[in-house]
Structures are given as C-alpha cells and as structure tokens.
Short mmCIF file of C-alpha atoms and ligand atoms in Angstrom, two decimals:
data_model
loop_
_atom_site.label_atom_id
_atom_site.label_comp_id
_atom_site.label_asym_id
_atom_site.label_seq_id
_atom_site.Cartn_x
_atom_site.Cartn_y
_atom_site.Cartn_z
CA UNK A 174 5.60 19.19 39.21
CA UNK A 175 5.63 17.00 36.16
CA UNK A 176 3.92 13.61 36.04
CA UNK A 177 5.41 10.98 33.79
CA UNK A 178 2.87 9.02 31.73
CA UNK A 179 3.92 5.35 31.63
CA UNK A 180 4.84 4.11 28.16
CA UNK A 181 1.83 2.63 26.39
CA UNK A 182 -0.79 3.93 28.83
CA UNK A 183 -2.31 6.48 26.47
CA UNK A 184 -2.55 3.98 23.58
CA UNK A 185 -3.94 1.28 25.85
CA UNK A 186 -6.70 3.51 27.19
CA UNK A 187 -7.48 4.93 23.78
CA UNK A 188 -7.83 1.48 22.24
CA UNK A 189 -10.02 0.40 25.14
CA UNK A 190 -12.23 3.49 24.93
CA UNK A 191 -12.62 3.03 21.18
CA UNK A 192 -13.62 -0.58 21.60
CA UNK A 193 -16.12 0.25 24.37
CA UNK A 194 -17.67 2.94 22.16
CA UNK A 195 -17.90 0.53 19.23
CA UNK A 196 -19.37 -2.35 21.21
CA UNK A 197 -21.58 -0.39 23.63
CA UNK A 198 -21.37 -3.00 26.42
CA UNK A 199 -24.26 -3.17 28.93
CA UNK A 200 -21.79 -3.41 31.82
CA UNK A 201 -18.65 -1.36 31.24
CA UNK A 202 -16.79 -2.80 34.22
CA UNK A 203 -17.38 -6.41 33.13
CA UNK A 204 -16.38 -5.47 29.63
CA UNK A 205 -13.20 -3.79 30.89
CA UNK A 206 -12.25 -6.81 33.01
CA UNK A 207 -12.73 -9.14 30.07
CA UNK A 208 -10.94 -6.75 27.69
CA UNK A 209 -7.81 -6.41 29.79
CA UNK A 210 -7.75 -10.09 30.79
CA UNK A 211 -7.90 -11.08 27.11
CA UNK A 212 -5.20 -8.60 26.31
CA UNK A 213 -2.91 -10.04 28.95
CA UNK A 214 -3.66 -13.64 27.86
CA UNK A 215 -2.98 -12.79 24.26
CA UNK A 216 0.31 -11.21 25.23
CA UNK A 217 1.31 -14.28 27.21
CA UNK A 218 0.57 -16.57 24.28
CA UNK A 219 1.80 -14.65 21.31
CA UNK A 220 4.50 -12.27 22.37
CA UNK A 221 8.01 -13.45 21.85
CA UNK A 222 9.91 -13.79 25.09
CA UNK A 223 12.18 -10.83 25.61
CA UNK A 224 10.50 -8.65 22.99
CA UNK A 225 10.45 -5.61 25.17
CA UNK A 226 9.31 -3.13 22.56
CA UNK A 227 6.47 -0.91 23.77
CA UNK A 228 3.48 -1.82 21.68
CA UNK A 229 1.09 0.78 20.43
CA UNK A 230 -2.33 -0.79 20.63
CA UNK A 231 -3.78 1.78 18.33
CA UNK A 232 -1.11 0.76 15.84
CA UNK A 233 -1.95 -2.87 16.38
CA UNK A 234 -5.46 -2.06 15.30
CA UNK A 235 -4.02 -0.88 12.01
CA UNK A 236 -1.53 -3.66 11.60
CA UNK A 237 -2.94 -6.84 13.20
CA UNK A 238 -2.93 -9.51 10.57
CA UNK A 239 -5.76 -11.77 9.54
CA UNK A 240 -6.58 -14.61 11.90
CA UNK A 241 -7.94 -16.75 9.12
CA UNK A 242 -5.08 -16.43 6.73
CA UNK A 243 -2.47 -19.06 7.40
CA UNK A 244 0.38 -17.15 5.81
CA UNK A 245 -0.50 -13.94 7.60
CA UNK A 246 -0.18 -15.72 10.91
CA UNK A 247 3.56 -16.14 10.46
CA UNK A 248 4.05 -12.40 10.28
CA UNK A 249 1.31 -11.49 12.72
CA UNK A 250 1.80 -8.44 14.90
CA UNK A 251 2.95 -9.58 18.33
CA UNK A 252 -0.35 -9.02 20.07
CA UNK A 253 -3.57 -10.44 18.79
CA UNK A 254 -6.57 -9.06 20.56
CA UNK A 255 -10.09 -10.07 19.71
CA UNK A 256 -11.54 -6.81 21.01
CA UNK A 257 -9.26 -4.54 19.07
CA UNK A 258 -10.08 -6.44 15.92
CA UNK A 259 -12.92 -5.63 13.61
CA UNK A 260 -16.03 -6.53 15.49
CA UNK A 261 -19.04 -7.35 13.43
CA UNK A 262 -18.05 -8.72 10.07
CA UNK A 263 -18.45 -12.49 9.94
CA UNK A 264 -15.03 -14.14 9.91
CA UNK A 265 -15.33 -16.14 6.72
CA UNK A 266 -12.86 -18.98 6.95
CA UNK A 267 -10.21 -18.61 4.32
CA UNK A 268 -7.13 -20.62 3.72
CA UNK A 269 -5.15 -19.32 0.78
CA UNK A 270 -3.85 -22.77 -0.02
CA UNK A 271 -7.24 -24.43 0.08
CA UNK A 272 -8.27 -25.23 -3.46
CA UNK A 273 -11.85 -25.80 -2.25
CA UNK A 274 -12.17 -22.03 -2.08
CA UNK A 275 -12.06 -21.95 -5.85
CA UNK A 276 -15.25 -23.97 -6.01
CA UNK A 277 -17.29 -21.28 -4.25
CA UNK A 278 -19.99 -19.74 -6.41
CA UNK A 279 -18.63 -16.80 -8.35
CA UNK A 280 -20.25 -13.43 -7.92
CA UNK A 281 -21.20 -11.89 -11.25
CA UNK A 282 -22.61 -8.41 -11.66
CA UNK A 283 -23.94 -7.98 -15.21
CA UNK A 284 -22.49 -5.08 -17.20
CA UNK A 285 -23.05 -3.48 -20.56
CA UNK A 286 -20.18 -3.61 -23.09
CA UNK A 287 -19.62 0.08 -22.48
CA UNK A 288 -19.38 -0.44 -18.71
CA UNK A 289 -17.02 -3.37 -19.10
CA UNK A 290 -14.76 -1.31 -21.33
CA UNK A 291 -14.65 1.54 -18.81
CA UNK A 292 -14.02 -0.96 -16.01
CA UNK A 293 -11.10 -2.51 -17.87
CA UNK A 294 -9.61 0.90 -18.52
CA UNK A 295 -9.95 1.90 -14.83
CA UNK A 296 -8.34 -1.38 -13.68
CA UNK A 297 -5.44 -1.54 -16.09
CA UNK A 298 -2.97 0.23 -13.82
CA UNK A 299 -4.19 -1.13 -10.49
CA UNK A 300 -1.11 -2.67 -8.90
CA UNK A 301 -3.01 -5.18 -6.78
CA UNK A 302 -4.42 -6.68 -9.98
CA UNK A 303 -1.12 -6.84 -11.86
CA UNK A 304 -0.10 -10.31 -10.72
CA UNK A 305 -3.45 -11.98 -11.38
CA UNK A 306 -3.71 -14.54 -14.15
CA UNK A 307 -6.36 -14.14 -16.86
CA UNK A 308 -8.94 -16.32 -15.13
CA UNK A 309 -8.53 -14.53 -11.79
CA UNK A 310 -8.72 -11.14 -13.51
CA UNK A 311 -11.89 -12.10 -15.32
CA UNK A 312 -13.48 -13.25 -12.03
CA UNK A 313 -12.55 -9.93 -10.47
CA UNK A 314 -14.00 -7.93 -13.38
CA UNK A 315 -17.20 -10.01 -13.35
CA UNK A 316 -17.73 -9.36 -9.65
CA UNK A 317 -17.15 -5.60 -9.73
CA UNK A 318 -20.07 -3.20 -9.68
CA UNK A 319 -20.35 0.52 -10.32
CA UNK A 320 -21.20 3.16 -7.73
CA UNK A 321 -21.77 6.84 -8.41
CA UNK A 322 -20.81 9.29 -5.69
CA UNK A 323 -21.55 12.93 -4.85
CA UNK A 324 -19.13 15.60 -3.66
CA UNK A 325 -18.88 15.40 0.13
CA UNK A 326 -19.91 11.74 0.29
CA UNK A 327 -17.97 9.54 2.74
CA UNK A 328 -16.98 6.41 0.86
CA UNK A 329 -15.13 4.95 3.85
CA UNK A 330 -15.07 6.01 7.49
CA UNK A 331 -12.04 5.22 9.60
CA UNK A 332 -12.83 2.55 12.21
CA UNK A 333 -15.64 0.92 10.21
CA UNK A 334 -15.58 -2.68 9.03
CA UNK A 335 -14.42 -3.27 5.47
CA UNK A 336 -17.07 -4.08 2.87
CA UNK A 337 -15.56 -3.33 -0.54
CA UNK A 338 -12.31 -2.53 -2.29
CA UNK A 339 -12.66 0.49 -4.58
CA UNK A 340 -11.11 1.36 -7.94
CA UNK A 341 -11.50 4.96 -9.06
CA UNK A 342 -13.15 5.49 -12.41
CA UNK A 343 -13.49 9.25 -11.98
CA UNK A 344 -13.56 11.98 -9.37
CA UNK A 345 -11.29 13.37 -6.70
CA UNK A 346 -11.10 12.05 -3.15
CA UNK A 347 -9.44 13.19 0.07
CA UNK A 348 -7.75 10.85 2.53
CA UNK A 349 -8.13 11.71 6.22
CA UNK A 350 -6.47 9.93 9.11
CA UNK A 351 -7.35 10.55 12.74
CA UNK A 352 -4.39 10.40 15.09
CA UNK A 353 -4.49 11.33 18.77
CA UNK A 354 -8.05 12.52 18.26
CA UNK A 355 -7.12 14.95 15.49
CA UNK A 356 -8.19 14.30 11.91
CA UNK A 357 -5.64 15.33 9.28
CA UNK A 358 -5.74 15.27 5.52
CA UNK A 359 -2.84 12.99 4.50
CA UNK A 360 -3.29 12.77 0.75
CA UNK A 361 -5.71 12.62 -2.13
CA UNK A 362 -6.65 10.68 -5.26
CA UNK A 363 -7.16 12.43 -8.57
CA UNK A 364 -9.25 10.44 -11.05
CA UNK A 365 -7.13 7.31 -10.67
CA UNK A 366 -5.96 4.72 -8.19
CA UNK A 367 -7.67 2.52 -5.65
CA UNK A 368 -8.30 2.31 -1.92
CA UNK A 369 -9.92 0.18 0.76
CA UNK A 370 -7.66 -2.85 0.48
CA UNK A 371 -6.18 -2.79 4.00
CA UNK A 372 -9.29 -3.69 6.01
CA UNK A 373 -9.98 -6.57 3.63
CA UNK A 374 -6.40 -7.86 3.53
CA UNK A 375 -5.71 -7.80 7.25
CA UNK A 376 -9.19 -8.02 8.81
CA UNK A 377 -8.73 -4.67 10.50
CA UNK A 378 -11.00 -1.64 10.89
CA UNK A 379 -10.74 0.94 8.10
CA UNK A 380 -7.45 2.82 8.58
CA UNK A 381 -8.54 6.10 6.98
CA UNK A 382 -11.58 8.10 5.94
CA UNK A 383 -12.10 8.66 2.22
CA UNK A 384 -14.33 11.57 1.16
CA UNK A 385 -15.32 12.45 -2.42
CA UNK A 386 -14.37 16.06 -3.24
CA UNK A 387 -16.23 15.99 -6.58
CA UNK A 388 -18.93 13.91 -8.16
CA UNK A 389 -17.42 10.68 -9.41
CA UNK A 390 -17.73 6.98 -10.08
CA UNK A 391 -16.13 4.00 -8.39
CA UNK A 392 -15.87 0.32 -9.19
CA UNK A 393 -16.43 -1.82 -6.11
CA UNK A 394 -15.15 -5.33 -5.44
CA UNK A 395 -16.92 -7.19 -2.65
CA UNK A 396 -14.98 -8.41 0.36
CA UNK A 397 -15.46 -12.12 -0.32
CA UNK A 398 -14.21 -12.03 -3.89
CA UNK A 399 -11.34 -9.77 -2.82
CA UNK A 400 -10.26 -12.22 -0.16
CA UNK A 401 -10.73 -15.28 -2.33
CA UNK A 402 -8.65 -13.92 -5.19
CA UNK A 403 -6.39 -11.05 -4.08
CA UNK A 404 -5.49 -12.37 -0.64
CA UNK A 405 -4.77 -15.78 -2.10
CA UNK A 406 -2.57 -14.15 -4.69
CA UNK A 407 -0.74 -12.23 -1.97
CA UNK A 408 0.08 -15.43 -0.16
CA UNK A 409 1.74 -16.70 -3.35
CA UNK A 410 3.56 -13.37 -3.68
CA UNK A 411 4.92 -13.70 -0.14
CA UNK A 412 6.32 -17.11 -0.99
CA UNK A 413 7.92 -15.74 -4.16
CA UNK A 414 9.41 -12.51 -2.86
CA UNK A 415 10.08 -13.10 0.82
CA UNK A 416 13.73 -14.11 0.33
CA UNK A 417 14.45 -11.28 -2.15
CA UNK A 418 12.85 -8.63 0.06
CA UNK A 419 14.93 -9.79 3.04
CA UNK A 420 18.11 -8.99 1.09
CA UNK A 421 17.24 -5.37 0.26
CA UNK A 422 19.46 -2.93 2.19
CA UNK A 423 16.81 -0.20 1.88
CA UNK A 424 14.28 -2.22 3.87
CA UNK A 425 16.63 -3.43 6.58
CA UNK A 426 15.19 -1.07 9.18
CA UNK A 427 11.69 -2.49 8.77
CA UNK A 428 10.35 -5.19 11.09
CA UNK A 429 9.81 -8.57 9.35
CA UNK A 430 6.02 -8.09 9.53
CA UNK A 431 6.39 -4.63 7.94
CA UNK A 432 8.52 -6.10 5.15
CA UNK A 433 5.78 -8.61 4.42
CA UNK A 434 3.31 -5.74 4.14
CA UNK A 435 5.61 -4.24 1.56
CA UNK A 436 5.43 -7.52 -0.38
CA UNK A 437 1.61 -7.45 -0.18
CA UNK A 438 1.41 -4.12 -2.00
CA UNK A 439 4.18 -4.73 -4.53
CA UNK A 440 3.42 -5.76 -8.02
CA UNK A 441 5.80 -7.04 -10.64
CA UNK A 442 6.02 -5.21 -13.98
CA UNK A 443 8.00 -6.25 -17.03
CA UNK A 444 9.62 -3.79 -19.46
CA UNK A 445 11.07 -4.63 -22.86
CA UNK A 446 14.54 -3.55 -23.99
CA UNK A 447 14.54 0.23 -24.48
CA UNK A 448 11.09 0.79 -23.00
CA UNK A 449 10.65 3.95 -20.97
CA UNK A 450 9.76 3.35 -17.33
CA UNK A 451 9.85 6.96 -16.08
CA UNK A 452 9.74 10.18 -18.06
CA UNK A 453 11.53 13.22 -16.66
CA UNK A 454 9.08 15.99 -15.77
CA UNK A 455 6.07 13.67 -15.28
CA UNK A 456 4.01 13.64 -12.13
CA UNK A 457 5.07 10.71 -9.96
CA UNK A 458 2.85 8.05 -8.48
CA UNK A 459 5.09 4.97 -8.19
CA UNK A 460 8.30 3.71 -6.65
CA UNK A 461 10.42 0.94 -8.22
CA UNK A 462 12.79 -1.81 -7.08
CA UNK A 463 14.75 -3.68 -9.76
CA UNK A 464 14.06 -7.41 -9.64
CA UNK A 465 16.09 -8.34 -12.72
CA UNK A 466 17.84 -6.65 -15.65
CA UNK A 467 19.36 -3.20 -15.80
CA UNK A 468 17.73 0.24 -15.70
CA UNK A 469 19.39 3.26 -17.30
CA UNK A 470 18.72 6.65 -15.66
CA UNK A 471 19.10 9.68 -17.94
CA UNK A 472 18.69 13.40 -17.56
CA UNK A 473 17.89 16.06 -20.14
CA UNK A 474 20.27 18.91 -20.75
CA UNK A 475 19.05 22.44 -21.43
CA UNK A 476 18.18 22.29 -25.15
CA UNK A 477 16.47 18.89 -24.94
CA UNK A 478 13.73 20.44 -22.90
CA UNK A 479 12.58 21.84 -26.21
CA UNK A 480 12.16 18.27 -27.43
CA UNK A 481 15.60 17.12 -28.64
CA UNK A 482 16.18 13.51 -27.58
CA UNK A 483 19.95 13.70 -28.00
CA UNK A 484 20.11 16.10 -25.07
CA UNK A 485 19.77 13.15 -22.69
CA UNK A 486 22.79 12.18 -20.62
CA UNK A 487 23.24 8.87 -18.78
CA UNK A 488 23.61 9.59 -15.09
CA UNK A 489 23.19 6.24 -13.34
CA UNK A 490 22.26 2.58 -13.63
CA UNK A 491 20.21 0.43 -11.31
CA UNK A 492 20.50 -3.35 -11.11
CA UNK A 493 18.88 -6.11 -9.05
CA UNK A 494 18.03 -4.99 -5.53
CA UNK A 495 18.44 -1.27 -6.25
CA UNK A 496 15.57 1.21 -6.24
CA UNK A 497 14.63 4.33 -8.20
CA UNK A 498 11.72 6.74 -8.51
CA UNK A 499 11.81 7.71 -4.84
CA UNK A 500 13.04 11.27 -5.35
CA UNK A 501 9.84 12.75 -6.78
CA UNK A 502 7.77 11.01 -4.09
CA UNK A 503 10.00 12.31 -1.29
CA UNK A 504 10.23 15.88 -2.65
CA UNK A 505 6.68 16.09 -4.13
CA UNK A 506 8.25 17.37 -7.36
CA UNK A 507 8.08 16.10 -10.96
CA UNK A 508 10.37 13.24 -11.98
CA UNK A 509 13.96 14.53 -11.93
CA UNK A 510 15.22 12.05 -14.53
CA UNK A 511 14.04 9.41 -17.00
CA UNK A 512 14.42 5.66 -16.64
CA UNK A 513 14.73 3.11 -19.48
CA UNK A 514 14.91 -0.68 -19.52
CA UNK A 515 18.18 -2.18 -20.81
CA UNK A 516 17.33 -5.67 -22.11
CA UNK A 517 14.29 -7.13 -20.44
CA UNK A 518 13.69 -5.68 -17.02
CA UNK A 519 11.45 -6.76 -14.19
CA UNK A 520 10.62 -4.22 -11.50
CA UNK A 521 8.65 -4.41 -8.32
CA UNK A 522 6.37 -1.39 -8.21
CA UNK A 523 4.67 0.27 -5.24
CA UNK A 524 2.14 3.11 -5.40
CA UNK A 525 2.65 6.44 -3.68
CA UNK A 526 0.16 5.84 -0.86
CA UNK A 527 1.79 2.54 0.07
CA UNK A 528 5.24 4.19 -0.21
CA UNK A 529 4.21 6.89 2.27
CA UNK A 530 2.39 4.46 4.54
CA UNK A 531 5.09 1.78 4.70
CA UNK A 532 8.51 3.26 3.98
CA UNK A 533 8.71 5.99 6.64
CA UNK A 534 11.43 4.08 8.54
CA UNK A 535 13.56 3.90 5.35
CA UNK A 536 13.40 7.63 4.72
CA UNK A 537 16.80 8.41 6.26
CA UNK A 538 18.57 6.00 3.90
CA UNK A 539 16.76 7.50 0.90
CA UNK A 540 17.49 11.06 1.98
CA UNK A 541 21.17 10.26 2.35
CA UNK A 542 21.22 8.97 -1.24
CA UNK A 543 19.32 12.02 -2.43
CA UNK A 544 22.09 14.18 -0.94
CA UNK A 545 24.54 12.20 -3.15
CA UNK A 546 22.41 12.98 -6.24
CA UNK A 547 22.79 16.66 -5.50
CA UNK A 548 26.57 16.38 -5.24
CA UNK A 549 26.73 14.41 -8.51
CA UNK A 550 24.45 16.90 -10.18
CA UNK A 551 26.88 19.70 -9.43
CA UNK A 552 29.79 17.63 -10.76
CA UNK A 553 28.01 16.65 -13.97
CA UNK A 554 26.10 19.77 -14.90
CA UNK A 555 27.86 22.50 -12.97
CA UNK A 556 26.17 24.58 -10.32
CA UNK A 557 24.46 27.00 -12.70
CA UNK A 558 22.73 24.37 -14.82
CA UNK A 559 19.05 24.79 -15.59
CA UNK A 560 18.51 21.14 -14.73
CA UNK A 561 19.70 21.68 -11.23
CA UNK A 562 17.47 24.70 -10.75
CA UNK A 563 14.55 22.61 -11.82
CA UNK A 564 15.30 19.66 -9.59
CA UNK A 565 16.90 21.26 -6.60
P1 1OR B 638 -8.70 0.62 4.39
O1 1OR B 638 -9.43 -0.63 4.03
O2 1OR B 638 -8.07 0.69 5.71
C1 1OR B 638 -9.15 3.15 4.15
O3 1OR B 638 -9.71 1.85 4.23
C2 1OR B 638 -8.17 3.17 3.01
O4 1OR B 638 -7.47 4.37 2.81
C3 1OR B 638 -7.06 2.17 3.25
O5 1OR B 638 -7.60 0.87 3.24
C4 1OR B 638 -6.09 2.55 2.14
O6 1OR B 638 -6.48 1.96 0.94
C5 1OR B 638 -6.34 4.06 2.01
N1 1OR B 638 -2.98 5.11 5.85
C6 1OR B 638 -3.95 4.20 5.79
N2 1OR B 638 -4.78 4.03 4.73
C7 1OR B 638 -4.58 4.81 3.68
C8 1OR B 638 -3.57 5.78 3.67
C9 1OR B 638 -2.75 5.93 4.81
N3 1OR B 638 -3.62 6.40 2.47
C10 1OR B 638 -4.61 5.83 1.77
N4 1OR B 638 -5.20 4.87 2.48
N5 1OR B 638 -1.72 6.87 4.93
C11 1OR B 638 -1.54 7.92 3.97
C12 1OR B 638 -0.45 7.64 2.98
C13 1OR B 638 -0.50 8.65 1.87
C14 1OR B 638 -0.84 6.86 6.09
C15 1OR B 638 -1.27 7.93 7.06
C16 1OR B 638 -0.52 7.88 8.37
P1 1OR B 639 12.52 10.38 -9.53
O1 1OR B 639 11.25 10.07 -8.84
O2 1OR B 639 12.90 11.78 -9.67
C1 1OR B 639 13.78 9.52 -11.61
O3 1OR B 639 12.53 9.67 -10.96
C2 1OR B 639 14.70 8.75 -10.71
O4 1OR B 639 16.03 8.58 -11.15
C3 1OR B 639 14.90 9.51 -9.40
O5 1OR B 639 13.66 9.58 -8.73
C4 1OR B 639 15.98 8.72 -8.78
O6 1OR B 639 15.48 7.58 -8.16
C5 1OR B 639 16.79 8.23 -9.98
N1 1OR B 639 19.66 12.55 -9.83
C6 1OR B 639 18.33 12.40 -9.81
N2 1OR B 639 17.71 11.21 -9.88
C7 1OR B 639 18.46 10.12 -9.97
C8 1OR B 639 19.85 10.21 -10.00
C9 1OR B 639 20.46 11.48 -9.94
N3 1OR B 639 20.31 8.97 -10.09
C10 1OR B 639 19.25 8.14 -10.10
N4 1OR B 639 18.14 8.84 -10.02
N5 1OR B 639 21.84 11.68 -10.00
C11 1OR B 639 22.76 10.57 -10.24
C12 1OR B 639 23.68 10.33 -9.13
C13 1OR B 639 24.59 9.16 -9.34
C14 1OR B 639 22.40 13.01 -9.91
C15 1OR B 639 22.25 13.73 -11.21
C16 1OR B 639 23.48 13.90 -11.95
#
C-alpha cells in the first residue's frame, strides 16, 4: 500500500522542526500553536488570492525578503513568517530612501598603507561594489577589516544569522548546502570572489556553509555598513533596471521576485570600443547581458592557437537584451569564443555562483541555444575542426 504525502507537508514540518530547534521553546505545544497560527495569519494577509502554487517553506527561508526594506516589500515572497525568519539579530530599521541613514556614524577600521592596497586589489572585481560611487566605495573600504583563517575553519554555517559580508583576499573555500537533511558540496572559491551577501540583503538565515580548505585571509564588511550602503544601492538598481529586466526573453520563466533577485546581483560594466570582454580559452566566472552597444563574438581557427590574431573569425553579434558567456558556465569548460566591444558597450554582469543559484529555471532556453551553436559550428568549421573538438 502506498501512502501519498500531501504537497507541502514535508517542507512545513521541516521548517517547523528547524525553528523549534533554533528557538528551544520551553513549551513545544504552545510554540507549535503560535507557529502555525502565525503562519496561517500571514498567509491570509499576504498571499495573493488565487495563487495556488504550493509553497516550499524551506525555500521561503532562503528567499523571504527584508521586512525593513521598503523596496524589497514589493517583491516579497508570498508568505512572510516571523518564525521562519532569522531570529536573534536586531532588526535595525532601514529605509533605503531615508537620507537620515547617511548621517549615521561611519565605521572605520584603521589600516596600514599595505593593507589598504591589498584590500583595494581584492575588491576591484567584486560585482556588488561595481555600482558604488567613490564616496560609498571609500566608506566600504574604511569599514572593512581583515580576518585570517585556517584550513578547516567554518567561516559561515548554514542557518546562522548573518554578521559580515566577506571578500576573499586569499585561500580556497568550499560551499556546502544542506537539502533534505543531506549536505552537498555545491561549489568552491579559489583565491577570489565574495560570499555572505544573501543573509544581509534579505534578512534570512545563512543559505550555505562556507569552509576554508586552505589557510587564507578575508576582508569582512559588517552587517550595518553593508545594509546602509549596498542594500541602499540595490534599491536604486531595482528602480533603474526593473523595466529592462522584465523585457528579457531569457528571464521570462522566472517569478517577478526572482527577477528582482537577479537585479540585486547584477552589476553594470562599461567597455570601450575594441576592448576584450572574454578571451577564448580562459576559465569562466561571469555571465553577461548586453545593456547597450554591440558585442562581437569571435573564434580562433587552428593556427591562431599558436598566437596568430588573424586566425579569429567573427561568429556572432549580441545587442541590447541578448546574453553571452553562458556556455562555459553551463558546460564547466573554458570559454569557447572571445567577445569584444564594438563602440562603447555596457553589460550587466553576474558571477558564476549567482548564475547557478538564480538561473536554473532559464537553463532549458540556454541549452536550446547551445544546441544551435553546435549546428553553426559544424557549418562554419566543418565537423573535423580542432575548434569543435575543443569545445564540443
Ligand atoms: P549567505 O549570507 O546566505 C552563505 O551565506 C553564502 O554562501 C551565501 O550568502 C552566498 O554568498 C554563498 N546557494 C546559496 N548561497 C550560496 C550558494 C548557493 N553559493 C554560494 N553561496 N548555491 C550554489 C551556487 C553555486 C545554490 C545551491 C543550491
Ligand atoms: P562562453 O562562456 O563560452 C564565449 O564564452 C561566448 O560566446 C559563449 O559562452 C557564448 O555565449 C557566445 N559558439 C560558441 N559560443 C558562442 C557562439 C557560438 N555564439 C555566441 N557564443 N556559435 C555561434 C552561433 C551563431 C557557434 C560557433 C560557430
């Protein structure tokens, strides 16, 4: 005999059990009554009528938006539950449009010239910092402090409250995510990148565990400064890019709240006429959407692999609203082609972790296009070409 588990039951009970373990209530029954009553009330208030989608409460824990961020509220996940939220971090009031926030005392951690130089170097490619103006960037750099870590050290544990955002100065780190009680390694960082932004952006428990796999050094940005500067910046970004993002065919399968999360992690990069954006054969860590201008995609032919530039052949062009740089991320291979700016180009850039975390639902569309590349490749280079062997 088979017993059917009602949709949502497992997630509901898991989320409840997790919350009970975190909060250690004196009376479990009272706690349970309050927990489920709140859940039902919240559903009554916030859920759109007729939105019949089964909601994963565990997922809500990952995706519930900030209660104190006005802009977040618009795109809030349908259920807001005070128990499933982060429990013990004080909810510092923050309104991204409130200029008063700027008058708060700045946090400054003194640094030597040598430290400041290393910090600047570590931060220069951090996408979340790309849209900051000079004053905001200098406040961020002032507030950051250095932390040395040992191999095996847990920098972040999934489920904890968020304290800092981390920028990697050196060292390697593993990313673990626990799903259905099983912890899996889902990725790693190798001497570059950043992590720990999600809990601070959305007031949620840490979504992953980060463990150092070598000795290393990290630059930490405290939660308050992060929220005051980065979250405020994100609210401006949402205003700027919301309409554009809504028009992108690639993202049409995402829910509106998921599309806004894409905006939160995007940063805008400008390239001058002729500048190289991607180099064929490089290791990939970013994905690009063209915001303005034209991008030329080229591929090397056999002899150019030995260094001859004229072996490059134009294979495609990308204009506003089109994307590139997905292939290497999807296949975990080196870049299959190069990309160059034609005139001045503006691209929205997303890092590989965000790509994997947010664009799962768009994978079918990308894979269909990748199948077209393979057809074109055969037409252009013939089936025996070295290039194809390399990129197949
Ligand atoms: P945080 O504040 O939640 C853990 O603390 C950090 O791990 C998180 O911010 C991200 O910066 C980072 N899913 C969730 N968090 C991730 C992921 C991730 N990767 C890195 N972080 N996934 C892996 C994508 C490669 C999705 C797994 C299902
Ligand atoms: P990437 O991460 O490999 C280079 O970095 C990007 O160029 C690649 O992702 C694609 O987004 C983009 N074959 C391979 N890559 C292509 C192609 C392509 N067109 C654009 N890209 N072909 C052109 C098909 C019209 C087939 C090769 C002839």
